[in-house]
Amino acid sequence: MKKENLRKINWWKWAFITLAAVIVIAIAAFFHAASAPVPQTTTGQAAYAKTDNSVQIDLTRQQLNALSANYLAQFLRQSKIKYRFIVGPKYATIIGKTKFLGANIQFSLNLIPQHLANGNVLLKAAGLNVGRLNVPVGFVMGFIAKQYKLPNWVTVNAKKHTILLDLNKYSRHKQLHYSMEKIDMANGRFQMKLSIPNNTKEIPNVP
């Protein structure tokens, strides 16, 4: 009887040690994936040459949010992971969910938009809300870069806590070129420029 009890105790002991080891390895892999470096860029593609074939568009905050919601609805249609991008009176905010130690956690990442000279937009992290958890901003941004489906013209720099919206790259193979001209968060006004490139062949005269 003593030998049988000893075997039972040893079996549970090793099962517990194995389970603990698996949990530690899983947590380490999770942190490594979220904090691993990703390709970085600061300002993105060079600005397109200015042409006379341009039109200025003034957008309100509501209109910009409607465009964002429509774009993400189409872009994330086949993705299991959903997130939102909302422009408020002070911040642009990414709202999403992540899984941490088996629990579903909703986070809100606040960003300050900055208009760049080449027409792109740089978002700088200003704060993070993840309930009662104290999670570093860089960790969450690394997780977004690795686990979220992002457009190829959006680059996350977890180390510098920035997200680049490269409108020049977005416009590269399109008939219209998009560039941001002005960002007025306080008044909810945003100015964009749409340009038609001068690459069309001359049309011959029709008799």
GROMACS .gro file of C-alpha atoms in nm, residues 27-165:
model
  139
   27ILE     CA    1   0.383   3.309  -2.128
   28ALA     CA    2   0.744   3.357  -2.241
   29ALA     CA    3   0.647   3.288  -2.604
   30PHE     CA    4   0.355   3.533  -2.577
   31PHE     CA    5   0.575   3.815  -2.446
   32HIS     CA    6   0.843   3.741  -2.706
   33ALA     CA    7   0.593   3.756  -2.994
   34ALA     CA    8   0.443   4.082  -2.870
   35SER     CA    9   0.772   4.258  -2.802
   36ALA     CA   10   0.974   4.134  -3.101
   37PRO     CA   11   1.097   4.412  -3.332
   38VAL     CA   12   0.913   4.480  -3.658
   39PRO     CA   13   1.034   4.669  -3.968
   40GLN     CA   14   1.040   5.037  -3.881
   41THR     CA   15   1.003   5.360  -4.074
   42THR     CA   16   0.982   5.720  -3.959
   43THR     CA   17   0.812   5.927  -4.227
   44GLY     CA   18   0.729   5.675  -4.500
   45GLN     CA   19   0.726   5.725  -4.875
   46ALA     CA   20   0.839   6.054  -5.025
   47ALA     CA   21   0.569   6.301  -5.115
   48TYR     CA   22   0.436   6.298  -5.469
   49ALA     CA   23   0.522   6.586  -5.697
   50LYS     CA   24   0.262   6.858  -5.671
   51THR     CA   25   0.041   6.914  -5.972
   52ASP     CA   26  -0.227   7.160  -6.073
   53ASN     CA   27  -0.476   6.875  -6.092
   54SER     CA   28  -0.560   6.888  -5.724
   55VAL     CA   29  -0.870   6.942  -5.518
   56GLN     CA   30  -0.892   7.025  -5.148
   57ILE     CA   31  -1.136   6.834  -4.927
   58ASP     CA   32  -1.243   6.954  -4.582
   59LEU     CA   33  -1.369   6.682  -4.348
   60THR     CA   34  -1.539   6.703  -4.011
   61ARG     CA   35  -1.460   6.462  -3.728
   62GLN     CA   36  -1.786   6.277  -3.793
   63GLN     CA   37  -1.707   6.237  -4.162
   64LEU     CA   38  -1.354   6.113  -4.089
   65ASN     CA   39  -1.487   5.855  -3.842
   66ALA     CA   40  -1.745   5.740  -4.094
   67LEU     CA   41  -1.470   5.688  -4.354
   68SER     CA   42  -1.260   5.498  -4.100
   69ALA     CA   43  -1.548   5.273  -3.996
   70ASN     CA   44  -1.637   5.195  -4.357
   71TYR     CA   45  -1.275   5.119  -4.453
   72LEU     CA   46  -1.214   4.888  -4.155
   73ALA     CA   47  -1.546   4.709  -4.205
   74GLN     CA   48  -1.433   4.614  -4.555
   75PHE     CA   49  -1.068   4.551  -4.466
   76LEU     CA   50  -1.143   4.329  -4.163
   77ARG     CA   51  -1.436   4.146  -4.319
   78GLN     CA   52  -1.245   3.814  -4.334
   79SER     CA   53  -1.049   3.871  -4.011
   80LYS     CA   54  -1.147   3.714  -3.679
   81ILE     CA   55  -0.984   3.998  -3.484
   82LYS     CA   56  -1.173   4.327  -3.505
   83TYR     CA   57  -1.069   4.674  -3.390
   84ARG     CA   58  -1.186   5.033  -3.429
   85PHE     CA   59  -1.011   5.362  -3.502
   86ILE     CA   60  -1.195   5.666  -3.368
   87VAL     CA   61  -1.094   6.032  -3.382
   88GLY     CA   62  -1.208   6.226  -3.075
   89PRO     CA   63  -1.174   6.588  -2.956
   90LYS     CA   64  -0.821   6.529  -2.826
   91TYR     CA   65  -0.696   6.188  -2.934
   92ALA     CA   66  -0.722   5.935  -3.212
   93THR     CA   67  -0.798   5.605  -3.038
   94ILE     CA   68  -0.754   5.242  -3.134
   95ILE     CA   69  -1.005   5.021  -2.951
   96GLY     CA   70  -0.956   4.648  -2.962
   97LYS     CA   71  -0.932   4.325  -2.768
   98THR     CA   72  -0.647   4.094  -2.680
   99LYS     CA   73  -0.610   3.772  -2.488
  100PHE     CA   74  -0.383   3.782  -2.185
  101LEU     CA   75  -0.328   3.472  -1.968
  102GLY     CA   76  -0.653   3.322  -2.095
  103ALA     CA   77  -0.864   3.631  -2.030
  104ASN     CA   78  -1.018   3.858  -2.297
  105ILE     CA   79  -0.906   4.215  -2.233
  106GLN     CA   80  -1.033   4.528  -2.406
  107PHE     CA   81  -0.785   4.811  -2.451
  108SER     CA   82  -0.798   5.171  -2.569
  109LEU     CA   83  -0.476   5.317  -2.710
  110ASN     CA   84  -0.484   5.699  -2.726
  111LEU     CA   85  -0.269   5.865  -2.993
  112ILE     CA   86  -0.185   6.223  -3.088
  113PRO     CA   87  -0.197   6.278  -3.469
  114GLN     CA   88   0.082   6.481  -3.628
  115HIS     CA   89   0.074   6.606  -3.988
  116LEU     CA   90   0.405   6.547  -4.168
  117ALA     CA   91   0.551   6.763  -4.444
  118ASN     CA   92   0.522   6.482  -4.701
  119GLY     CA   93   0.147   6.447  -4.645
  120ASN     CA   94   0.162   6.144  -4.418
  121VAL     CA   95   0.030   6.121  -4.061
  122LEU     CA   96   0.230   6.014  -3.757
  123LEU     CA   97   0.037   5.896  -3.450
  124LYS     CA   98   0.221   5.923  -3.118
  125ALA     CA   99   0.099   5.717  -2.822
  126ALA     CA  100  -0.027   5.931  -2.533
  127GLY     CA  101  -0.180   5.670  -2.302
  128LEU     CA  102  -0.327   5.326  -2.266
  129ASN     CA  103  -0.635   5.193  -2.086
  130VAL     CA  104  -0.654   4.819  -2.017
  131GLY     CA  105  -0.880   4.800  -1.715
  132ARG     CA  106  -0.690   4.745  -1.393
  133LEU     CA  107  -0.385   4.588  -1.554
  134ASN     CA  108  -0.057   4.777  -1.573
  135VAL     CA  109   0.061   4.686  -1.923
  136PRO     CA  110   0.337   4.887  -2.100
  137VAL     CA  111   0.235   5.082  -2.410
  138GLY     CA  112   0.520   4.930  -2.611
  139PHE     CA  113   0.401   4.579  -2.528
  140VAL     CA  114   0.047   4.644  -2.655
  141MET     CA  115   0.175   4.818  -2.969
  142GLY     CA  116   0.407   4.523  -3.035
  143PHE     CA  117   0.111   4.290  -2.996
  144ILE     CA  118  -0.091   4.500  -3.243
  145ALA     CA  119   0.193   4.490  -3.496
  146LYS     CA  120   0.232   4.112  -3.468
  147GLN     CA  121  -0.122   3.986  -3.417
  148TYR     CA  122  -0.354   4.239  -3.580
  149LYS     CA  123  -0.430   4.258  -3.951
  150LEU     CA  124  -0.306   4.601  -4.057
  151PRO     CA  125  -0.304   4.770  -4.399
  152ASN     CA  126   0.036   4.755  -4.570
  153TRP     CA  127   0.055   5.136  -4.556
  154VAL     CA  128   0.034   5.137  -4.174
  155THR     CA  129   0.356   5.080  -3.977
  156VAL     CA  130   0.377   5.034  -3.599
  157ASN     CA  131   0.699   5.130  -3.420
  158ALA     CA  132   0.659   4.973  -3.076
  159LYS     CA  133   0.997   5.102  -2.960
  160LYS     CA  134   0.917   5.467  -3.039
  161HIS     CA  135   0.545   5.431  -2.953
  162THR     CA  136   0.435   5.559  -3.295
  163ILE     CA  137   0.212   5.448  -3.581
  164LEU     CA  138   0.274   5.583  -3.931
  165LEU     CA  139  -0.015   5.628  -4.173
   0.00000   0.00000   0.00000
